[in-house]
Amino acid sequence: MSDDEQTPSTTGGPTGGSPAGPQPEEIRFFGTTWVDHSGNYTLRRVGLALGSLAAAVAACFVLRFAYQGLEIANVGGIVNMLVVLMFAVCSAIAFRKTWEGFLHRPADPAREESLRSLKAIGFIGSLLAYCVRCLVEAPGEKLRRAEYDTARTQYEKRRGNRTGNPAARKKPKRT
């Protein structure tokens, strides 16, 4: 669309379109309904909590079948113990890192990237963290709400400083 074809309602200006100022960041599965808890927000939270719990239970069954495969292969007790221990530790770390991700942005994105494979192995912990967080709020809502409120406050502060027509101001007299 060219500039000539745009109407005031599609430009996002003060006469229409999106409101002036910072816009809330979308959350997966919730969009921006977390701002005012509209659009079946509670129903979505409950549904996602149940869905992630069901996925975690299904994943436990898959891991159980894999463990039975190791028993059938008769690889030895130490290998079986190491596999169980690996999944338990990785799930605990994935739970903690996923939970922390809902509370604050990572200070070192490169470190988070290096933990991606560990979180993939401990995916059950990530699913459980998502389930528990959905019972409290939309995952990441507290973090995004704090950022959005800060951005709105800063915007209002900047906007308040610029009120009035600068051309109509009286110029100070020189002495």
Tab-separated table of N, CA and C in Angstrom:
chain	number	residue	atom	x	y	z
A	1	MET	N	0.847	-1.161	0.000
A	1	MET	CA	0.000	0.000	0.000
A	1	MET	C	0.898	1.231	0.000
A	2	SER	N	0.649	2.190	-0.889
A	2	SER	CA	1.462	3.394	-0.960
A	2	SER	C	0.983	4.406	0.078
A	3	ASP	N	1.771	5.451	0.249
A	3	ASP	CA	1.417	6.493	1.222
A	3	ASP	C	0.135	7.210	0.831
A	4	ASP	N	-0.127	7.332	-0.491
A	4	ASP	CA	-1.328	8.027	-0.945
A	4	ASP	C	-2.593	7.251	-0.609
A	5	GLU	N	-2.486	5.901	-0.535
A	5	GLU	CA	-3.662	5.081	-0.304
A	5	GLU	C	-4.000	4.925	1.174
A	6	GLN	N	-3.089	5.307	2.065
A	6	GLN	CA	-3.333	5.119	3.485
A	6	GLN	C	-4.326	6.145	3.994
A	7	THR	N	-5.214	5.680	4.805
A	7	THR	CA	-6.171	6.567	5.453
A	7	THR	C	-5.736	6.763	6.893
A	8	PRO	N	-6.240	7.781	7.561
A	8	PRO	CA	-5.832	7.986	8.949
A	8	PRO	C	-6.134	6.798	9.850
A	9	SER	N	-7.150	6.001	9.513
A	9	SER	CA	-7.484	4.871	10.374
A	9	SER	C	-6.512	3.705	10.210
A	10	THR	N	-5.713	3.663	9.147
A	10	THR	CA	-4.778	2.558	8.957
A	10	THR	C	-3.346	2.945	9.250
A	11	THR	N	-3.078	4.182	9.529
A	11	THR	CA	-1.708	4.592	9.774
A	11	THR	C	-1.289	4.386	11.210
A	12	GLY	N	-2.225	4.114	12.106
A	12	GLY	CA	-1.881	3.920	13.504
A	12	GLY	C	-1.724	5.228	14.237
A	13	GLY	N	-2.186	6.306	13.681
A	13	GLY	CA	-2.080	7.608	14.314
A	13	GLY	C	-3.124	7.788	15.391
A	14	PRO	N	-3.197	8.998	15.946
A	14	PRO	CA	-4.118	9.242	17.036
A	14	PRO	C	-5.591	9.229	16.608
A	15	THR	N	-5.870	9.321	15.305
A	15	THR	CA	-7.265	9.363	14.872
A	15	THR	C	-7.850	7.975	14.679
A	16	GLY	N	-7.061	6.932	14.682
A	16	GLY	CA	-7.585	5.589	14.497
A	16	GLY	C	-6.474	4.568	14.468
A	17	GLY	N	-6.816	3.330	14.206
A	17	GLY	CA	-5.821	2.263	14.169
A	17	GLY	C	-5.396	1.903	15.571
A	18	SER	N	-4.136	1.509	15.715
A	18	SER	CA	-3.646	1.129	17.035
A	18	SER	C	-3.420	2.364	17.888
A	19	PRO	N	-3.640	2.256	19.186
A	19	PRO	CA	-3.470	3.409	20.055
A	19	PRO	C	-2.020	3.857	20.116
A	20	ALA	N	-1.831	5.139	20.422
A	20	ALA	CA	-0.484	5.677	20.517
A	20	ALA	C	0.206	5.098	21.741
A	21	GLY	N	1.509	5.026	21.668
A	21	GLY	CA	2.281	4.530	22.797
A	21	GLY	C	2.713	3.093	22.604
A	22	PRO	N	3.354	2.543	23.620
A	22	PRO	CA	3.848	1.167	23.512
A	22	PRO	C	2.699	0.164	23.465
A	23	GLN	N	2.912	-0.894	22.723
A	23	GLN	CA	1.912	-1.952	22.589
A	23	GLN	C	2.355	-3.162	23.400
A	24	PRO	N	1.422	-3.913	23.973
A	24	PRO	CA	1.807	-5.098	24.755
A	24	PRO	C	2.377	-6.189	23.856
A	25	GLU	N	3.337	-6.913	24.386
A	25	GLU	CA	3.949	-8.016	23.662
A	25	GLU	C	3.017	-9.224	23.725
A	26	GLU	N	2.906	-9.948	22.636
A	26	GLU	CA	2.024	-11.106	22.602
A	26	GLU	C	2.669	-12.298	23.299
A	27	ILE	N	1.826	-13.111	23.919
A	27	ILE	CA	2.254	-14.359	24.538
A	27	ILE	C	1.656	-15.489	23.717
A	28	ARG	N	2.455	-16.509	23.446
A	28	ARG	CA	1.975	-17.641	22.657
A	28	ARG	C	0.721	-18.233	23.291
A	29	PHE	N	-0.259	-18.505	22.466
A	29	PHE	CA	-1.577	-19.048	22.811
A	29	PHE	C	-2.503	-18.027	23.472
A	30	PHE	N	-1.995	-16.869	23.878
A	30	PHE	CA	-2.814	-15.880	24.557
A	30	PHE	C	-2.918	-14.566	23.795
A	31	GLY	N	-1.984	-14.308	22.894
A	31	GLY	CA	-1.966	-13.031	22.187
A	31	GLY	C	-1.778	-11.901	23.190
A	32	THR	N	-2.620	-10.889	23.109
A	32	THR	CA	-2.563	-9.783	24.071
A	32	THR	C	-3.742	-9.819	25.035
A	33	THR	N	-4.431	-10.960	25.118
A	33	THR	CA	-5.568	-11.053	26.042
A	33	THR	C	-5.123	-11.048	27.493
A	34	TRP	N	-3.824	-11.237	27.759
A	34	TRP	CA	-3.326	-11.223	29.123
A	34	TRP	C	-3.422	-9.831	29.740
A	35	VAL	N	-3.514	-8.789	28.914
A	35	VAL	CA	-3.562	-7.419	29.439
A	35	VAL	C	-4.845	-7.201	30.241
A	36	ASP	N	-5.980	-7.589	29.657
A	36	ASP	CA	-7.258	-7.358	30.344
A	36	ASP	C	-8.009	-8.657	30.636
A	37	HIS	N	-7.351	-9.798	30.461
A	37	HIS	CA	-7.929	-11.122	30.733
A	37	HIS	C	-9.247	-11.340	29.995
A	38	SER	N	-9.275	-10.968	28.732
A	38	SER	CA	-10.469	-11.139	27.910
A	38	SER	C	-10.296	-12.345	26.994
A	39	GLY	N	-11.342	-12.653	26.238
A	39	GLY	CA	-11.260	-13.703	25.216
A	39	GLY	C	-11.017	-15.093	25.774
A	40	ASN	N	-11.787	-15.502	26.764
A	40	ASN	CA	-11.664	-16.842	27.363
A	40	ASN	C	-10.270	-17.085	27.929
A	41	TYR	N	-9.709	-16.082	28.552
A	41	TYR	CA	-8.358	-16.145	29.111
A	41	TYR	C	-8.229	-17.294	30.118
A	42	THR	N	-9.149	-17.375	31.065
A	42	THR	CA	-9.084	-18.406	32.099
A	42	THR	C	-9.246	-19.791	31.493
A	43	LEU	N	-10.162	-19.922	30.551
A	43	LEU	CA	-10.374	-21.206	29.892
A	43	LEU	C	-9.124	-21.640	29.136
A	44	ARG	N	-8.447	-20.714	28.501
A	44	ARG	CA	-7.204	-21.033	27.796
A	44	ARG	C	-6.133	-21.489	28.765
A	45	ARG	N	-6.034	-20.787	29.896
A	45	ARG	CA	-5.027	-21.169	30.897
A	45	ARG	C	-5.262	-22.588	31.395
A	46	VAL	N	-6.503	-22.894	31.720
A	46	VAL	CA	-6.828	-24.235	32.212
A	46	VAL	C	-6.570	-25.276	31.124
A	47	GLY	N	-6.990	-24.978	29.905
A	47	GLY	CA	-6.777	-25.899	28.791
A	47	GLY	C	-5.301	-26.155	28.526
A	48	LEU	N	-4.491	-25.107	28.573
A	48	LEU	CA	-3.055	-25.282	28.335
A	48	LEU	C	-2.391	-26.017	29.492
A	49	ALA	N	-2.853	-25.782	30.706
A	49	ALA	CA	-2.308	-26.513	31.849
A	49	ALA	C	-2.600	-28.004	31.703
A	50	LEU	N	-3.841	-28.330	31.362
A	50	LEU	CA	-4.196	-29.736	31.176
A	50	LEU	C	-3.459	-30.350	29.981
A	51	GLY	N	-3.322	-29.582	28.911
A	51	GLY	CA	-2.614	-30.074	27.730
A	51	GLY	C	-1.149	-30.349	27.995
A	52	SER	N	-0.482	-29.442	28.701
A	52	SER	CA	0.933	-29.661	28.994
A	52	SER	C	1.113	-30.797	29.998
A	53	LEU	N	0.170	-30.954	30.932
A	53	LEU	CA	0.238	-32.076	31.858
A	53	LEU	C	0.038	-33.404	31.110
A	54	ALA	N	-0.909	-33.429	30.194
A	54	ALA	CA	-1.138	-34.636	29.391
A	54	ALA	C	0.086	-34.958	28.535
A	55	ALA	N	0.723	-33.942	27.983
A	55	ALA	CA	1.935	-34.159	27.185
A	55	ALA	C	3.066	-34.701	28.056
A	56	ALA	N	3.178	-34.196	29.293
A	56	ALA	CA	4.212	-34.688	30.208
A	56	ALA	C	3.953	-36.150	30.572
A	57	VAL	N	2.697	-36.509	30.813
A	57	VAL	CA	2.360	-37.902	31.131
A	57	VAL	C	2.662	-38.805	29.930
A	58	ALA	N	2.297	-38.362	28.739
A	58	ALA	CA	2.595	-39.142	27.534
A	58	ALA	C	4.097	-39.304	27.355
A	59	ALA	N	4.858	-38.258	27.648
A	59	ALA	CA	6.312	-38.333	27.529
A	59	ALA	C	6.892	-39.318	28.540
A	60	CYS	N	6.300	-39.382	29.728
A	60	CYS	CA	6.757	-40.359	30.724
A	60	CYS	C	6.520	-41.786	30.243
A	61	PHE	N	5.377	-42.016	29.565
A	61	PHE	CA	5.132	-43.344	29.005
A	61	PHE	C	6.154	-43.681	27.927
A	62	VAL	N	6.492	-42.716	27.094
A	62	VAL	CA	7.493	-42.955	26.048
A	62	VAL	C	8.841	-43.284	26.680
A	63	LEU	N	9.216	-42.542	27.733
A	63	LEU	CA	10.484	-42.823	28.410
A	63	LEU	C	10.452	-44.192	29.090
A	64	ARG	N	9.296	-44.569	29.594
A	64	ARG	CA	9.159	-45.891	30.216
A	64	ARG	C	9.392	-46.989	29.166
A	65	PHE	N	8.842	-46.802	27.981
A	65	PHE	CA	9.060	-47.786	26.910
A	65	PHE	C	10.537	-47.839	26.521
A	66	ALA	N	11.194	-46.700	26.502
A	66	ALA	CA	12.628	-46.674	26.188
A	66	ALA	C	13.415	-47.403	27.274
A	67	TYR	N	13.037	-47.198	28.521
A	67	TYR	CA	13.707	-47.878	29.626
A	67	TYR	C	13.493	-49.387	29.529
A	68	GLN	N	12.276	-49.805	29.182
A	68	GLN	CA	12.013	-51.233	29.006
A	68	GLN	C	12.852	-51.797	27.858
A	69	GLY	N	13.081	-50.991	26.838
A	69	GLY	CA	13.948	-51.420	25.744
A	69	GLY	C	15.371	-51.658	26.224
A	70	LEU	N	15.839	-50.818	27.135
A	70	LEU	CA	17.175	-51.023	27.703
A	70	LEU	C	17.218	-52.291	28.550
A	71	GLU	N	16.134	-52.566	29.270
A	71	GLU	CA	16.075	-53.791	30.070
A	71	GLU	C	16.075	-55.028	29.182
A	72	ILE	N	15.325	-54.954	28.087
A	72	ILE	CA	15.278	-56.086	27.158
A	72	ILE	C	16.646	-56.308	26.527
A	73	ALA	N	17.342	-55.220	26.226
A	73	ALA	CA	18.671	-55.323	25.625
A	73	ALA	C	19.709	-55.811	26.627
A	74	ASN	N	19.347	-55.800	27.905
A	74	ASN	CA	20.212	-56.287	28.970
A	74	ASN	C	21.575	-55.583	28.954
A	75	VAL	N	21.520	-54.229	28.939
A	75	VAL	CA	22.745	-53.438	28.877
A	75	VAL	C	23.441	-53.332	30.218
A	76	GLY	N	22.769	-53.639	31.287
A	76	GLY	CA	23.397	-53.609	32.600
A	76	GLY	C	22.746	-52.587	33.515
A	77	GLY	N	22.907	-52.830	34.781
A	77	GLY	CA	22.274	-51.987	35.794
A	77	GLY	C	22.834	-50.573	35.834
A	78	ILE	N	24.126	-50.434	35.595
A	78	ILE	CA	24.745	-49.105	35.678
A	78	ILE	C	24.228	-48.200	34.566
A	79	VAL	N	24.041	-48.744	33.373
A	79	VAL	CA	23.533	-47.945	32.250
A	79	VAL	C	22.083	-47.530	32.515
A	80	ASN	N	21.286	-48.459	33.027
A	80	ASN	CA	19.898	-48.130	33.360
A	80	ASN	C	19.837	-47.009	34.394
A	81	MET	N	20.700	-47.120	35.411
A	81	MET	CA	20.724	-46.100	36.460
A	81	MET	C	21.173	-44.748	35.890
A	82	LEU	N	22.164	-44.745	35.029
A	82	LEU	CA	22.658	-43.500	34.436
A	82	LEU	C	21.592	-42.832	33.561
A	83	VAL	N	20.825	-43.620	32.829
A	83	VAL	CA	19.773	-43.063	31.976
A	83	VAL	C	18.696	-42.403	32.836
A	84	VAL	N	18.270	-43.104	33.882
A	84	VAL	CA	17.255	-42.541	34.779
A	84	VAL	C	17.786	-41.282	35.449
A	85	LEU	N	19.017	-41.327	35.924
A	85	LEU	CA	19.622	-40.173	36.591
A	85	LEU	C	19.761	-38.989	35.621
A	86	MET	N	20.166	-39.272	34.371
A	86	MET	CA	20.317	-38.212	33.375
A	86	MET	C	18.989	-37.509	33.116
A	87	PHE	N	17.925	-38.276	32.912
A	87	PHE	CA	16.615	-37.661	32.657
A	87	PHE	C	16.104	-36.914	33.885
A	88	ALA	N	16.364	-37.422	35.064
A	88	ALA	CA	15.906	-36.746	36.281
A	88	ALA	C	16.627	-35.407	36.464
A	89	VAL	N	17.939	-35.402	36.307
A	89	VAL	CA	18.712	-34.169	36.479
A	89	VAL	C	18.371	-33.162	35.386
A	90	CYS	N	18.304	-33.624	34.150
A	90	CYS	CA	17.978	-32.718	33.038
A	90	CYS	C	16.571	-32.153	33.182
A	91	SER	N	15.629	-32.949	33.662
A	91	SER	CA	14.268	-32.450	33.873
A	91	SER	C	14.226	-31.409	34.975
A	92	ALA	N	14.981	-31.632	36.042
A	92	ALA	CA	15.022	-30.647	37.135
A	92	ALA	C	15.632	-29.329	36.658
A	93	ILE	N	16.707	-29.408	35.901
A	93	ILE	CA	17.345	-28.186	35.386
A	93	ILE	C	16.426	-27.494	34.388
A	94	ALA	N	15.780	-28.262	33.531
A	94	ALA	CA	14.863	-27.679	32.542
A	94	ALA	C	13.683	-27.005	33.239
A	95	PHE	N	13.163	-27.620	34.298
A	95	PHE	CA	12.070	-27.011	35.065
A	95	PHE	C	12.519	-25.656	35.614
A	96	ARG	N	13.683	-25.638	36.262
A	96	ARG	CA	14.171	-24.403	36.872
A	96	ARG	C	14.421	-23.315	35.831
A	97	LYS	N	15.075	-23.664	34.741
A	97	LYS	CA	15.381	-22.674	33.710
A	97	LYS	C	14.119	-22.173	33.014
A	98	THR	N	13.166	-23.054	32.788
A	98	THR	CA	11.903	-22.633	32.174
A	98	THR	C	11.155	-21.702	33.114
A	99	TRP	N	11.122	-22.045	34.397
A	99	TRP	CA	10.438	-21.218	35.394
A	99	TRP	C	11.103	-19.841	35.484
A	100	GLU	N	12.432	-19.805	35.490
A	100	GLU	CA	13.147	-18.526	35.538
A	100	GLU	C	12.866	-17.699	34.287
A	101	GLY	N	12.688	-18.353	33.159
A	101	GLY	CA	12.389	-17.652	31.914
A	101	GLY	C	11.048	-16.942	31.952
A	102	PHE	N	10.129	-17.422	32.795
A	102	PHE	CA	8.838	-16.758	32.954
A	102	PHE	C	8.943	-15.530	33.851
A	103	LEU	N	10.003	-15.452	34.667
A	103	LEU	CA	10.119	-14.368	35.644
A	103	LEU	C	11.000	-13.217	35.178
A	104	HIS	N	12.038	-13.504	34.401
A	104	HIS	CA	12.913	-12.430	33.904
A	104	HIS	C	13.603	-12.861	32.624
A	105	ARG	N	14.007	-11.864	31.859
A	105	ARG	CA	14.723	-12.124	30.605
A	105	ARG	C	16.121	-12.647	30.944
A	106	PRO	N	16.650	-13.539	30.111
A	106	PRO	CA	17.988	-14.068	30.401
A	106	PRO	C	19.044	-12.973	30.287
A	107	ALA	N	19.942	-12.958	31.262
A	107	ALA	CA	21.026	-11.970	31.257
A	107	ALA	C	22.048	-12.300	30.174
A	108	ASP	N	22.254	-13.585	29.927
A	108	ASP	CA	23.231	-14.019	28.930
A	108	ASP	C	22.546	-14.961	27.936
A	109	PRO	N	22.086	-14.426	26.794
A	109	PRO	CA	21.406	-15.283	25.806
A	109	PRO	C	22.279	-16.421	25.278
A	110	ALA	N	23.588	-16.220	25.235
A	110	ALA	CA	24.480	-17.276	24.746
A	110	ALA	C	24.472	-18.468	25.699
A	111	ARG	N	24.389	-18.198	26.984
A	111	ARG	CA	24.329	-19.282	27.966
A	111	ARG	C	23.007	-20.044	27.835
A	112	GLU	N	21.930	-19.311	27.635
A	112	GLU	CA	20.634	-19.957	27.441
A	112	GLU	C	20.648	-20.821	26.186
A	113	GLU	N	21.317	-20.353	25.163
A	113	GLU	CA	21.428	-21.122	23.920
A	113	GLU	C	22.215	-22.409	24.153
A	114	SER	N	23.254	-22.333	24.988
A	114	SER	CA	24.044	-23.535	25.258
A	114	SER	C	23.274	-24.547	26.100
A	115	LEU	N	22.260	-24.100	26.830
A	115	LEU	CA	21.438	-25.005	27.635
A	115	LEU	C	20.260	-25.590	26.860
A	116	ARG	N	20.129	-25.227	25.610
A	116	ARG	CA	18.986	-25.683	24.819
A	116	ARG	C	18.933	-27.207	24.717
A	117	SER	N	20.063	-27.852	24.484
A	117	SER	CA	20.054	-29.314	24.359
A	117	SER	C	19.718	-29.974	25.690
A	118	LEU	N	20.198	-29.402	26.782
A	118	LEU	CA	19.878	-29.939	28.098
A	118	LEU	C	18.380	-29.808	28.387
A	119	LYS	N	17.801	-28.676	27.984
A	119	LYS	CA	16.362	-28.486	28.163
A	119	LYS	C	15.562	-29.406	27.250
A	120	ALA	N	16.120	-29.758	26.106
A	120	ALA	CA	15.436	-30.690	25.207
A	120	ALA	C	15.417	-32.099	25.808
A	121	ILE	N	16.500	-32.486	26.459
A	121	ILE	CA	16.533	-33.797	27.107
A	121	ILE	C	15.573	-33.814	28.303
A	122	GLY	N	15.533	-32.733	29.046
A	122	GLY	CA	14.648	-32.634	30.206
A	122	GLY	C	13.311	-31.998	29.880
A	123	PHE	N	12.770	-32.305	28.709
A	123	PHE	CA	11.535	-31.674	28.243
A	123	PHE	C	10.361	-31.910	29.184
A	124	ILE	N	10.383	-32.973	29.953
A	124	ILE	CA	9.293	-33.231	30.897
A	124	ILE	C	9.273	-32.136	31.961
A	125	GLY	N	10.432	-31.713	32.411
A	125	GLY	CA	10.503	-30.621	33.384
A	125	GLY	C	9.968	-29.322	32.817
A	126	SER	N	10.266	-29.053	31.551
A	126	SER	CA	9.746	-27.841	30.909
A	126	SER	C	8.231	-27.894	30.793
A	127	LEU	N	7.695	-29.057	30.436
A	127	LEU	CA	6.243	-29.208	30.333
A	127	LEU	C	5.570	-29.030	31.694
A	128	LEU	N	6.177	-29.566	32.731
A	128	LEU	CA	5.600	-29.422	34.068
A	128	LEU	C	5.670	-27.973	34.547
A	129	ALA	N	6.756	-27.276	34.242
A	129	ALA	CA	6.860	-25.864	34.609
A	129	ALA	C	5.788	-25.053	33.896
A	130	TYR	N	5.559	-25.360	32.632
A	130	TYR	CA	4.523	-24.667	31.866
A	130	TYR	C	3.147	-24.936	32.461
A	131	CYS	N	2.908	-26.188	32.861
A	131	CYS	CA	1.627	-26.564	33.459
A	131	CYS	C	1.396	-25.801	34.754
A	132	VAL	N	2.377	-25.793	35.628
A	132	VAL	CA	2.231	-25.114	36.923
A	132	VAL	C	2.059	-23.615	36.724
A	133	ARG	N	2.813	-23.045	35.787
A	133	ARG	CA	2.709	-21.603	35.557
A	133	ARG	C	1.340	-21.225	34.990
A	134	CYS	N	0.772	-22.088	34.162
A	134	CYS	CA	-0.567	-21.831	33.615
A	134	CYS	C	-1.619	-21.812	34.718
A	135	LEU	N	-1.384	-22.532	35.792
A	135	LEU	CA	-2.333	-22.510	36.908
A	135	LEU	C	-2.286	-21.184	37.652
A	136	VAL	N	-1.167	-20.484	37.591
A	136	VAL	CA	-0.997	-19.202	38.283
A	136	VAL	C	-1.391	-18.037	37.382
A	137	GLU	N	-0.844	-18.020	36.174
A	137	GLU	CA	-1.077	-16.948	35.203
A	137	GLU	C	-0.624	-17.442	33.839
A	138	ALA	N	-0.813	-16.630	32.818
A	138	ALA	CA	-0.264	-16.970	31.504
A	138	ALA	C	1.253	-16.978	31.631
A	139	PRO	N	1.922	-18.010	31.129
A	139	PRO	CA	3.375	-18.077	31.269
A	139	PRO	C	4.064	-16.840	30.694
A	140	GLY	N	4.778	-16.139	31.546
A	140	GLY	CA	5.472	-14.919	31.151
A	140	GLY	C	4.658	-13.658	31.333
A	141	GLU	N	3.438	-13.772	31.848
A	141	GLU	CA	2.578	-12.596	32.000
A	141	GLU	C	3.157	-11.586	32.983
A	142	LYS	N	3.667	-12.051	34.100
A	142	LYS	CA	4.209	-11.142	35.113
A	142	LYS	C	5.369	-10.326	34.541
A	143	LEU	N	6.245	-10.980	33.816
A	143	LEU	CA	7.387	-10.307	33.199
A	143	LEU	C	6.929	-9.288	32.167
A	144	ARG	N	6.053	-9.694	31.281
A	144	ARG	CA	5.590	-8.786	30.225
A	144	ARG	C	4.745	-7.644	30.783
A	145	ARG	N	3.972	-7.920	31.836
A	145	ARG	CA	3.174	-6.857	32.446
A	145	ARG	C	4.079	-5.797	33.076
A	146	ALA	N	5.132	-6.225	33.749
A	146	ALA	CA	6.071	-5.273	34.345
A	146	ALA	C	6.750	-4.434	33.262
A	147	GLU	N	7.173	-5.088	32.173
A	147	GLU	CA	7.812	-4.358	31.076
A	147	GLU	C	6.825	-3.397	30.406
A	148	TYR	N	5.594	-3.850	30.210
A	148	TYR	CA	4.573	-3.021	29.563
A	148	TYR	C	4.213	-1.824	30.435
A	149	ASP	N	4.047	-2.051	31.743
A	149	ASP	CA	3.727	-0.946	32.651
A	149	ASP	C	4.862	0.076	32.705
A	150	THR	N	6.093	-0.410	32.698
A	150	THR	CA	7.252	0.496	32.685
A	150	THR	C	7.279	1.306	31.393
A	151	ALA	N	7.038	0.643	30.281
A	151	ALA	CA	7.033	1.343	28.989
A	151	ALA	C	5.910	2.372	28.935
A	152	ARG	N	4.719	2.030	29.439
A	152	ARG	CA	3.593	2.976	29.453
A	152	ARG	C	3.916	4.179	30.344
A	153	THR	N	4.506	3.930	31.500
A	153	THR	CA	4.867	5.018	32.406
A	153	THR	C	5.887	5.947	31.764
A	154	GLN	N	6.898	5.375	31.136
A	154	GLN	CA	7.911	6.194	30.462
A	154	GLN	C	7.300	6.973	29.311
A	155	TYR	N	6.389	6.351	28.569
A	155	TYR	CA	5.734	7.031	27.455
A	155	TYR	C	4.908	8.208	27.965
A	156	GLU	N	4.131	7.980	29.012
A	156	GLU	CA	3.305	9.064	29.566
A	156	GLU	C	4.178	10.190	30.110
A	157	LYS	N	5.294	9.841	30.696
A	157	LYS	CA	6.210	10.848	31.229
A	157	LYS	C	6.796	11.697	30.096
A	158	ARG	N	7.238	11.029	29.031
A	158	ARG	CA	7.776	11.759	27.883
A	158	ARG	C	6.696	12.600	27.227
A	159	ARG	N	5.511	12.034	27.111
A	159	ARG	CA	4.405	12.740	26.470
A	159	ARG	C	3.984	13.950	27.303
A	160	GLY	N	4.001	13.828	28.605
A	160	GLY	CA	3.651	14.932	29.492
A	160	GLY	C	4.636	16.077	29.396
A	161	ASN	N	5.879	15.763	29.135
A	161	ASN	CA	6.894	16.808	29.009
A	161	ASN	C	6.737	17.598	27.717
A	162	ARG	N	6.037	17.057	26.731
A	162	ARG	CA	5.925	17.716	25.434
A	162	ARG	C	4.557	18.330	25.197
A	163	THR	N	3.784	18.547	26.206
A	163	THR	CA	2.449	19.089	25.993
A	163	THR	C	2.527	20.552	25.575
A	164	GLY	N	1.553	20.960	24.842
A	164	GLY	CA	1.488	22.354	24.403
A	164	GLY	C	2.127	22.577	23.053
A	165	ASN	N	1.850	23.729	22.493
A	165	ASN	CA	2.394	24.103	21.200
A	165	ASN	C	3.687	24.876	21.436
A	166	PRO	N	4.817	24.362	20.996
A	166	PRO	CA	6.074	25.070	21.248
A	166	PRO	C	6.152	26.420	20.523
A	167	ALA	N	5.415	26.586	19.435
A	167	ALA	CA	5.444	27.854	18.704
A	167	ALA	C	4.710	28.950	19.477
A	168	ALA	N	3.787	28.575	20.329
A	168	ALA	CA	3.010	29.557	21.073
A	168	ALA	C	3.701	29.995	22.358
A	169	ARG	N	4.812	29.380	22.694
A	169	ARG	CA	5.515	29.747	23.926
A	169	ARG	C	6.143	31.127	23.780
A	170	LYS	N	6.149	31.823	24.882
A	170	LYS	CA	6.801	33.131	24.876
A	170	LYS	C	8.297	32.929	24.981
A	171	LYS	N	8.997	33.710	24.219
A	171	LYS	CA	10.452	33.622	24.253
A	171	LYS	C	10.933	34.478	25.416
A	172	PRO	N	11.906	34.002	26.131
A	172	PRO	CA	12.422	34.795	27.274
A	172	PRO	C	13.088	36.084	26.779
A	173	LYS	N	12.890	37.131	27.559
A	173	LYS	CA	13.502	38.411	27.200
A	173	LYS	C	14.971	38.387	27.513
A	174	ARG	N	15.714	38.995	26.611
A	174	ARG	CA	17.158	39.096	26.826
A	174	ARG	C	17.435	40.312	27.678
A	175	THR	N	18.302	40.147	28.607
A	175	THR	CA	18.658	41.278	29.467
A	175	THR	C	20.012	41.827	29.195
